[in-house]
Amino acid sequence: MPRPRKQRPRREAKRLPRSTAALPEYDRRACPEGLVTRRQLRERGLCPGGHAPVAILRCKYCAYRPGISCNHPTRGWLYDVALARPKRTPTLAQEWALDRAMAARTTCPECRRRYIFCLPLRTQGRCDPCTRGYEPSPDSYFTSTAPAVHRLAA
């Protein structure tokens, strides 16, 4: 017999008047021209650059309540494009260190194959084909002539 589900108390929205909101709020499709979300900044190759959000993008539910401030977790933060900076690009040494760290997570210590996914090295210590004794499909690992060497980046 299934156990009854626990009833959680429903989270109620606090009714703050819109005039006491800390930041200006805009409904969807009604934002000024220079304000964008983090995702839109990322698409443009920018980051907030350490600046705090300058406005709030109201959720779809709060658009029907114009006099109440939006405090739902689905609201979005709006950033100024003029204050945004270009994203930092990693150096060659950082990219090399990341590649070594990923090689350590994706290379089997027994058969020395580098797979296209991370291996369960903490629990099994090797890849599934080595553990269960079958031949892996050729499209699941990289074929390399050089031997894979484990080096941790940290």
Short mmCIF file of N, CA and C in Angstrom, two decimals:
data_model
loop_
_atom_site.label_atom_id
_atom_site.label_comp_id
_atom_site.label_asym_id
_atom_site.label_seq_id
_atom_site.Cartn_x
_atom_site.Cartn_y
_atom_site.Cartn_z
N MET A 1 0.84 -1.17 0.00
CA MET A 1 0.00 0.00 0.00
C MET A 1 0.89 1.24 0.00
N PRO A 2 0.67 2.17 -0.93
CA PRO A 2 1.53 3.36 -0.99
C PRO A 2 1.33 4.27 0.21
N ARG A 3 2.44 4.85 0.61
CA ARG A 3 2.37 5.78 1.73
C ARG A 3 1.77 7.11 1.27
N PRO A 4 1.01 7.74 2.13
CA PRO A 4 0.45 9.04 1.72
C PRO A 4 1.54 10.09 1.64
N ARG A 5 1.38 10.99 0.69
CA ARG A 5 2.36 12.06 0.51
C ARG A 5 2.18 13.11 1.59
N LYS A 6 3.31 13.65 2.02
CA LYS A 6 3.25 14.72 3.01
C LYS A 6 2.80 16.00 2.34
N GLN A 7 1.92 16.69 2.97
CA GLN A 7 1.43 17.95 2.43
C GLN A 7 2.34 19.07 2.92
N ARG A 8 3.00 19.71 2.00
CA ARG A 8 3.85 20.84 2.35
C ARG A 8 3.02 22.11 2.36
N PRO A 9 3.34 23.00 3.25
CA PRO A 9 2.58 24.26 3.22
C PRO A 9 2.91 25.03 1.94
N ARG A 10 1.91 25.59 1.35
CA ARG A 10 2.09 26.32 0.11
C ARG A 10 2.77 27.65 0.39
N ARG A 11 3.79 27.95 -0.40
CA ARG A 11 4.53 29.19 -0.22
C ARG A 11 3.72 30.33 -0.80
N GLU A 12 3.42 31.28 0.05
CA GLU A 12 2.60 32.40 -0.39
C GLU A 12 3.49 33.58 -0.77
N ALA A 13 3.07 34.29 -1.79
CA ALA A 13 3.81 35.47 -2.21
C ALA A 13 3.51 36.60 -1.24
N LYS A 14 4.57 37.28 -0.85
CA LYS A 14 4.38 38.43 0.03
C LYS A 14 3.88 39.59 -0.82
N ARG A 15 2.90 40.27 -0.32
CA ARG A 15 2.32 41.37 -1.07
C ARG A 15 3.01 42.68 -0.69
N LEU A 16 4.09 42.96 -1.41
CA LEU A 16 4.79 44.23 -1.22
C LEU A 16 4.26 45.22 -2.24
N PRO A 17 3.94 46.41 -1.82
CA PRO A 17 3.54 47.41 -2.82
C PRO A 17 4.70 47.68 -3.77
N ARG A 18 4.39 47.90 -5.02
CA ARG A 18 5.43 48.07 -6.02
C ARG A 18 6.28 49.31 -5.78
N SER A 19 5.78 50.29 -5.11
CA SER A 19 6.54 51.52 -4.88
C SER A 19 7.67 51.30 -3.89
N THR A 20 7.59 50.29 -3.00
CA THR A 20 8.64 50.05 -2.02
C THR A 20 9.67 49.05 -2.52
N ALA A 21 9.61 48.63 -3.76
CA ALA A 21 10.59 47.69 -4.31
C ALA A 21 11.94 48.39 -4.40
N ALA A 22 13.01 47.64 -4.17
CA ALA A 22 14.35 48.21 -4.15
C ALA A 22 14.82 48.61 -5.55
N LEU A 23 14.49 47.83 -6.55
CA LEU A 23 14.91 48.10 -7.93
C LEU A 23 13.69 48.31 -8.81
N PRO A 24 13.83 49.04 -9.89
CA PRO A 24 12.69 49.18 -10.80
C PRO A 24 12.34 47.84 -11.44
N GLU A 25 11.07 47.61 -11.68
CA GLU A 25 10.60 46.34 -12.23
C GLU A 25 9.97 46.58 -13.60
N TYR A 26 10.24 45.61 -14.49
CA TYR A 26 9.69 45.69 -15.84
C TYR A 26 9.02 44.37 -16.17
N ASP A 27 7.92 44.46 -16.90
CA ASP A 27 7.26 43.26 -17.38
C ASP A 27 7.99 42.74 -18.61
N ARG A 28 7.69 41.50 -18.97
CA ARG A 28 8.32 40.92 -20.15
C ARG A 28 7.89 41.67 -21.40
N ARG A 29 8.81 41.81 -22.31
CA ARG A 29 8.63 42.54 -23.57
C ARG A 29 8.35 44.03 -23.35
N ALA A 30 8.67 44.53 -22.15
CA ALA A 30 8.49 45.96 -21.89
C ALA A 30 9.74 46.56 -21.28
N CYS A 31 10.90 45.91 -21.47
CA CYS A 31 12.16 46.39 -20.89
C CYS A 31 12.74 47.51 -21.74
N PRO A 32 13.46 48.42 -21.12
CA PRO A 32 14.18 49.42 -21.91
C PRO A 32 15.25 48.77 -22.79
N GLU A 33 15.78 49.54 -23.70
CA GLU A 33 16.67 48.99 -24.72
C GLU A 33 17.99 48.47 -24.17
N GLY A 34 18.60 49.12 -23.18
CA GLY A 34 19.93 48.74 -22.73
C GLY A 34 19.98 47.70 -21.62
N LEU A 35 18.85 47.14 -21.21
CA LEU A 35 18.83 46.17 -20.12
C LEU A 35 18.59 44.77 -20.67
N VAL A 36 19.45 43.83 -20.26
CA VAL A 36 19.34 42.45 -20.72
C VAL A 36 19.58 41.50 -19.54
N THR A 37 19.18 40.23 -19.71
CA THR A 37 19.40 39.23 -18.68
C THR A 37 20.81 38.65 -18.81
N ARG A 38 21.19 37.81 -17.85
CA ARG A 38 22.52 37.18 -17.89
C ARG A 38 22.67 36.28 -19.12
N ARG A 39 21.61 35.59 -19.46
CA ARG A 39 21.67 34.71 -20.63
C ARG A 39 21.89 35.52 -21.91
N GLN A 40 21.22 36.66 -22.01
CA GLN A 40 21.42 37.51 -23.18
C GLN A 40 22.81 38.12 -23.20
N LEU A 41 23.36 38.42 -22.01
CA LEU A 41 24.75 38.87 -21.95
C LEU A 41 25.69 37.80 -22.45
N ARG A 42 25.45 36.56 -22.02
CA ARG A 42 26.32 35.45 -22.42
C ARG A 42 26.25 35.22 -23.92
N GLU A 43 25.07 35.38 -24.53
CA GLU A 43 24.94 35.22 -25.98
C GLU A 43 25.73 36.29 -26.73
N ARG A 44 25.89 37.44 -26.14
CA ARG A 44 26.64 38.53 -26.77
C ARG A 44 28.13 38.47 -26.44
N GLY A 45 28.55 37.49 -25.65
CA GLY A 45 29.96 37.37 -25.29
C GLY A 45 30.37 38.32 -24.19
N LEU A 46 29.41 38.72 -23.33
CA LEU A 46 29.69 39.66 -22.25
C LEU A 46 29.41 39.02 -20.90
N CYS A 47 29.89 39.67 -19.84
CA CYS A 47 29.59 39.27 -18.47
C CYS A 47 29.24 40.54 -17.69
N PRO A 48 28.57 40.41 -16.54
CA PRO A 48 28.19 41.62 -15.79
C PRO A 48 29.38 42.46 -15.33
N GLY A 49 30.54 41.87 -15.21
CA GLY A 49 31.73 42.65 -14.86
C GLY A 49 31.74 43.11 -13.42
N GLY A 50 31.12 42.36 -12.52
CA GLY A 50 31.13 42.71 -11.11
C GLY A 50 30.04 43.69 -10.71
N HIS A 51 29.24 44.14 -11.63
CA HIS A 51 28.17 45.08 -11.32
C HIS A 51 26.91 44.34 -10.91
N ALA A 52 26.18 44.93 -10.00
CA ALA A 52 24.93 44.35 -9.52
C ALA A 52 23.83 44.59 -10.55
N PRO A 53 22.74 43.83 -10.49
CA PRO A 53 21.63 44.09 -11.41
C PRO A 53 21.02 45.46 -11.16
N VAL A 54 20.51 46.05 -12.23
CA VAL A 54 19.95 47.40 -12.12
C VAL A 54 18.43 47.40 -12.14
N ALA A 55 17.81 46.25 -12.49
CA ALA A 55 16.35 46.18 -12.53
C ALA A 55 15.93 44.72 -12.39
N ILE A 56 14.62 44.53 -12.23
CA ILE A 56 14.04 43.20 -12.08
C ILE A 56 13.09 42.95 -13.24
N LEU A 57 13.20 41.76 -13.82
CA LEU A 57 12.27 41.32 -14.85
C LEU A 57 11.18 40.51 -14.16
N ARG A 58 9.98 41.02 -14.19
CA ARG A 58 8.88 40.37 -13.47
C ARG A 58 8.50 39.05 -14.14
N CYS A 59 8.05 38.12 -13.30
CA CYS A 59 7.63 36.81 -13.82
C CYS A 59 6.28 36.95 -14.53
N LYS A 60 5.91 35.89 -15.22
CA LYS A 60 4.68 35.92 -16.01
C LYS A 60 3.45 36.07 -15.12
N TYR A 61 3.50 35.47 -13.93
CA TYR A 61 2.36 35.55 -13.01
C TYR A 61 2.17 36.97 -12.50
N CYS A 62 3.24 37.64 -12.19
CA CYS A 62 3.14 38.99 -11.62
C CYS A 62 2.79 40.04 -12.66
N ALA A 63 2.86 39.71 -13.92
CA ALA A 63 2.49 40.68 -14.95
C ALA A 63 0.99 40.99 -14.88
N TYR A 64 0.21 40.06 -14.31
CA TYR A 64 -1.22 40.30 -14.18
C TYR A 64 -1.56 41.10 -12.94
N ARG A 65 -0.57 41.35 -12.06
CA ARG A 65 -0.79 42.11 -10.83
C ARG A 65 0.10 43.35 -10.86
N PRO A 66 -0.31 44.40 -11.52
CA PRO A 66 0.60 45.54 -11.74
C PRO A 66 0.95 46.31 -10.48
N GLY A 67 0.14 46.28 -9.45
CA GLY A 67 0.42 47.08 -8.27
C GLY A 67 1.26 46.38 -7.22
N ILE A 68 1.60 45.11 -7.43
CA ILE A 68 2.31 44.32 -6.42
C ILE A 68 3.73 44.02 -6.93
N SER A 69 4.69 44.07 -6.04
CA SER A 69 6.08 43.81 -6.39
C SER A 69 6.30 42.32 -6.60
N CYS A 70 7.16 41.95 -7.54
CA CYS A 70 7.45 40.55 -7.84
C CYS A 70 8.57 40.07 -6.94
N ASN A 71 8.30 39.02 -6.14
CA ASN A 71 9.35 38.43 -5.31
C ASN A 71 9.39 36.92 -5.46
N HIS A 72 8.97 36.42 -6.62
CA HIS A 72 9.00 34.99 -6.89
C HIS A 72 10.41 34.57 -7.29
N PRO A 73 10.75 33.29 -7.12
CA PRO A 73 12.08 32.85 -7.56
C PRO A 73 12.23 32.80 -9.08
N THR A 74 11.14 32.94 -9.84
CA THR A 74 11.24 32.90 -11.29
C THR A 74 11.51 34.27 -11.90
N ARG A 75 11.66 35.28 -11.09
CA ARG A 75 11.95 36.60 -11.64
C ARG A 75 13.38 36.61 -12.19
N GLY A 76 13.65 37.54 -13.06
CA GLY A 76 14.98 37.64 -13.65
C GLY A 76 15.62 38.96 -13.28
N TRP A 77 16.93 38.95 -13.28
CA TRP A 77 17.68 40.17 -13.00
C TRP A 77 18.11 40.77 -14.32
N LEU A 78 18.01 42.08 -14.42
CA LEU A 78 18.39 42.80 -15.64
C LEU A 78 19.67 43.57 -15.38
N TYR A 79 20.59 43.48 -16.33
CA TYR A 79 21.89 44.15 -16.23
C TYR A 79 22.03 45.17 -17.34
N ASP A 80 22.83 46.19 -17.09
CA ASP A 80 23.06 47.25 -18.06
C ASP A 80 24.15 46.81 -19.03
N VAL A 81 23.89 46.93 -20.32
CA VAL A 81 24.86 46.52 -21.33
C VAL A 81 26.06 47.46 -21.33
N ALA A 82 25.85 48.73 -20.98
CA ALA A 82 26.95 49.69 -20.98
C ALA A 82 27.98 49.36 -19.89
N LEU A 83 27.55 48.73 -18.79
CA LEU A 83 28.48 48.38 -17.71
C LEU A 83 29.10 47.00 -17.89
N ALA A 84 28.62 46.22 -18.84
CA ALA A 84 29.11 44.85 -19.04
C ALA A 84 30.49 44.87 -19.67
N ARG A 85 31.26 43.83 -19.36
CA ARG A 85 32.61 43.68 -19.90
C ARG A 85 32.65 42.42 -20.78
N PRO A 86 33.65 42.34 -21.66
CA PRO A 86 33.79 41.11 -22.45
C PRO A 86 34.20 39.95 -21.55
N LYS A 87 33.77 38.75 -21.93
CA LYS A 87 34.14 37.57 -21.17
C LYS A 87 35.65 37.36 -21.23
N ARG A 88 36.19 36.83 -20.12
CA ARG A 88 37.61 36.53 -20.12
C ARG A 88 37.86 35.23 -20.88
N THR A 89 38.92 35.18 -21.64
CA THR A 89 39.28 33.96 -22.34
C THR A 89 40.41 33.29 -21.57
N PRO A 90 40.36 31.97 -21.43
CA PRO A 90 41.42 31.30 -20.68
C PRO A 90 42.73 31.32 -21.44
N THR A 91 43.83 31.30 -20.70
CA THR A 91 45.15 31.24 -21.33
C THR A 91 45.40 29.81 -21.81
N LEU A 92 46.47 29.64 -22.59
CA LEU A 92 46.79 28.30 -23.08
C LEU A 92 47.15 27.36 -21.94
N ALA A 93 47.81 27.87 -20.91
CA ALA A 93 48.16 27.03 -19.76
C ALA A 93 46.91 26.58 -19.02
N GLN A 94 45.89 27.45 -18.90
CA GLN A 94 44.65 27.06 -18.25
C GLN A 94 43.90 26.01 -19.07
N GLU A 95 43.87 26.19 -20.39
CA GLU A 95 43.22 25.20 -21.24
C GLU A 95 43.95 23.87 -21.18
N TRP A 96 45.26 23.89 -21.11
CA TRP A 96 46.04 22.66 -21.03
C TRP A 96 45.78 21.95 -19.71
N ALA A 97 45.69 22.73 -18.63
CA ALA A 97 45.40 22.14 -17.31
C ALA A 97 44.00 21.53 -17.29
N LEU A 98 43.03 22.19 -17.90
CA LEU A 98 41.68 21.63 -17.97
C LEU A 98 41.64 20.35 -18.80
N ASP A 99 42.40 20.32 -19.88
CA ASP A 99 42.45 19.12 -20.71
C ASP A 99 43.10 17.96 -19.96
N ARG A 100 44.13 18.23 -19.18
CA ARG A 100 44.76 17.17 -18.38
C ARG A 100 43.80 16.66 -17.32
N ALA A 101 43.03 17.56 -16.69
CA ALA A 101 42.07 17.13 -15.68
C ALA A 101 40.97 16.28 -16.30
N MET A 102 40.49 16.66 -17.48
CA MET A 102 39.47 15.85 -18.15
C MET A 102 40.05 14.52 -18.63
N ALA A 103 41.31 14.51 -19.02
CA ALA A 103 41.94 13.25 -19.43
C ALA A 103 42.03 12.30 -18.24
N ALA A 104 42.27 12.82 -17.05
CA ALA A 104 42.33 11.98 -15.87
C ALA A 104 40.97 11.39 -15.53
N ARG A 105 39.90 12.10 -15.81
CA ARG A 105 38.55 11.62 -15.50
C ARG A 105 38.00 10.69 -16.57
N THR A 106 38.52 10.77 -17.79
CA THR A 106 37.94 10.00 -18.89
C THR A 106 38.81 8.86 -19.37
N THR A 107 40.00 8.66 -18.81
CA THR A 107 40.91 7.61 -19.23
C THR A 107 40.88 6.46 -18.23
N CYS A 108 40.72 5.25 -18.74
CA CYS A 108 40.72 4.06 -17.89
C CYS A 108 42.16 3.72 -17.53
N PRO A 109 42.48 3.48 -16.25
CA PRO A 109 43.85 3.17 -15.87
C PRO A 109 44.29 1.77 -16.32
N GLU A 110 43.37 0.88 -16.65
CA GLU A 110 43.75 -0.47 -17.06
C GLU A 110 43.97 -0.57 -18.56
N CYS A 111 42.96 -0.21 -19.34
CA CYS A 111 43.07 -0.39 -20.80
C CYS A 111 43.62 0.85 -21.50
N ARG A 112 43.78 1.96 -20.79
CA ARG A 112 44.33 3.21 -21.32
C ARG A 112 43.53 3.79 -22.47
N ARG A 113 42.22 3.53 -22.52
CA ARG A 113 41.36 4.15 -23.53
C ARG A 113 40.79 5.43 -22.93
N ARG A 114 40.74 6.48 -23.76
CA ARG A 114 40.13 7.74 -23.33
C ARG A 114 38.73 7.80 -23.91
N TYR A 115 37.74 7.74 -23.03
CA TYR A 115 36.35 7.72 -23.44
C TYR A 115 35.82 9.13 -23.64
N ILE A 116 34.64 9.23 -24.27
CA ILE A 116 34.03 10.54 -24.51
C ILE A 116 33.17 10.97 -23.34
N PHE A 117 33.15 10.19 -22.26
CA PHE A 117 32.37 10.51 -21.07
C PHE A 117 33.24 10.24 -19.85
N CYS A 118 32.83 10.76 -18.71
CA CYS A 118 33.58 10.56 -17.47
C CYS A 118 33.33 9.15 -16.94
N LEU A 119 34.37 8.55 -16.41
CA LEU A 119 34.29 7.17 -15.92
C LEU A 119 34.01 7.13 -14.43
N PRO A 120 33.42 6.04 -13.93
CA PRO A 120 33.17 5.90 -12.49
C PRO A 120 34.44 5.43 -11.76
N LEU A 121 35.46 6.27 -11.73
CA LEU A 121 36.74 5.88 -11.17
C LEU A 121 36.71 5.80 -9.65
N ARG A 122 35.86 6.57 -9.00
CA ARG A 122 35.79 6.49 -7.53
C ARG A 122 35.13 5.21 -7.07
N THR A 123 34.10 4.78 -7.76
CA THR A 123 33.36 3.60 -7.31
C THR A 123 33.93 2.31 -7.89
N GLN A 124 34.24 2.30 -9.19
CA GLN A 124 34.72 1.07 -9.81
C GLN A 124 36.23 1.05 -9.98
N GLY A 125 36.82 2.22 -10.24
CA GLY A 125 38.26 2.28 -10.44
C GLY A 125 38.69 2.02 -11.86
N ARG A 126 37.74 1.67 -12.74
CA ARG A 126 38.04 1.41 -14.14
C ARG A 126 36.76 1.54 -14.96
N CYS A 127 36.87 1.35 -16.26
CA CYS A 127 35.71 1.51 -17.14
C CYS A 127 34.81 0.27 -17.05
N ASP A 128 33.60 0.40 -17.56
CA ASP A 128 32.66 -0.72 -17.54
C ASP A 128 33.13 -1.92 -18.37
N PRO A 129 33.69 -1.72 -19.57
CA PRO A 129 34.17 -2.89 -20.31
C PRO A 129 35.26 -3.67 -19.57
N CYS A 130 36.13 -2.98 -18.85
CA CYS A 130 37.15 -3.70 -18.07
C CYS A 130 36.52 -4.41 -16.88
N THR A 131 35.52 -3.79 -16.26
CA THR A 131 34.88 -4.38 -15.09
C THR A 131 34.05 -5.60 -15.47
N ARG A 132 33.27 -5.49 -16.55
CA ARG A 132 32.35 -6.56 -16.91
C ARG A 132 32.89 -7.50 -17.98
N GLY A 133 34.00 -7.15 -18.61
CA GLY A 133 34.66 -8.05 -19.54
C GLY A 133 34.06 -8.10 -20.93
N TYR A 134 33.72 -6.98 -21.51
CA TYR A 134 33.25 -6.95 -22.90
C TYR A 134 34.02 -5.90 -23.67
N GLU A 135 33.95 -5.96 -24.97
CA GLU A 135 34.67 -5.02 -25.83
C GLU A 135 33.80 -3.78 -26.06
N PRO A 136 34.33 -2.58 -25.81
CA PRO A 136 33.50 -1.37 -26.00
C PRO A 136 33.33 -1.06 -27.48
N SER A 137 32.29 -0.32 -27.79
CA SER A 137 32.07 0.08 -29.18
C SER A 137 33.08 1.15 -29.56
N PRO A 138 33.56 1.14 -30.79
CA PRO A 138 34.62 2.08 -31.18
C PRO A 138 34.20 3.54 -31.16
N ASP A 139 32.89 3.83 -31.20
CA ASP A 139 32.47 5.23 -31.19
C ASP A 139 32.36 5.79 -29.77
N SER A 140 32.67 5.01 -28.74
CA SER A 140 32.58 5.51 -27.36
C SER A 140 33.91 5.97 -26.80
N TYR A 141 35.02 5.80 -27.53
CA TYR A 141 36.32 6.25 -27.03
C TYR A 141 37.13 6.83 -28.18
N PHE A 142 38.17 7.58 -27.81
CA PHE A 142 39.06 8.19 -28.79
C PHE A 142 40.15 7.19 -29.14
N THR A 143 40.46 7.09 -30.40
CA THR A 143 41.59 6.26 -30.82
C THR A 143 42.79 7.17 -30.96
N SER A 144 43.80 6.93 -30.15
CA SER A 144 44.99 7.76 -30.14
C SER A 144 46.22 6.87 -30.23
N THR A 145 47.25 7.35 -30.88
CA THR A 145 48.48 6.58 -30.96
C THR A 145 49.37 6.80 -29.75
N ALA A 146 49.23 7.97 -29.12
CA ALA A 146 50.05 8.25 -27.93
C ALA A 146 49.41 7.64 -26.70
N PRO A 147 50.21 7.11 -25.77
CA PRO A 147 49.62 6.55 -24.55
C PRO A 147 49.07 7.66 -23.66
N ALA A 148 47.94 7.40 -23.05
CA ALA A 148 47.31 8.37 -22.16
C ALA A 148 48.01 8.33 -20.80
N VAL A 149 48.33 9.48 -20.29
CA VAL A 149 49.01 9.59 -19.01
C VAL A 149 48.09 10.31 -18.05
N HIS A 150 47.93 9.77 -16.86
CA HIS A 150 47.09 10.42 -15.85
C HIS A 150 47.88 11.52 -15.17
N ARG A 151 47.33 12.73 -15.23
CA ARG A 151 47.88 13.86 -14.51
C ARG A 151 46.72 14.67 -13.98
N LEU A 152 46.70 14.91 -12.70
CA LEU A 152 45.65 15.72 -12.13
C LEU A 152 46.03 17.18 -12.21
N ALA A 153 45.05 18.02 -12.52
CA ALA A 153 45.31 19.46 -12.65
C ALA A 153 45.36 20.15 -11.31
N ALA A 154 44.76 19.56 -10.29
CA ALA A 154 44.69 20.23 -8.98
C ALA A 154 45.86 19.91 -8.16
#
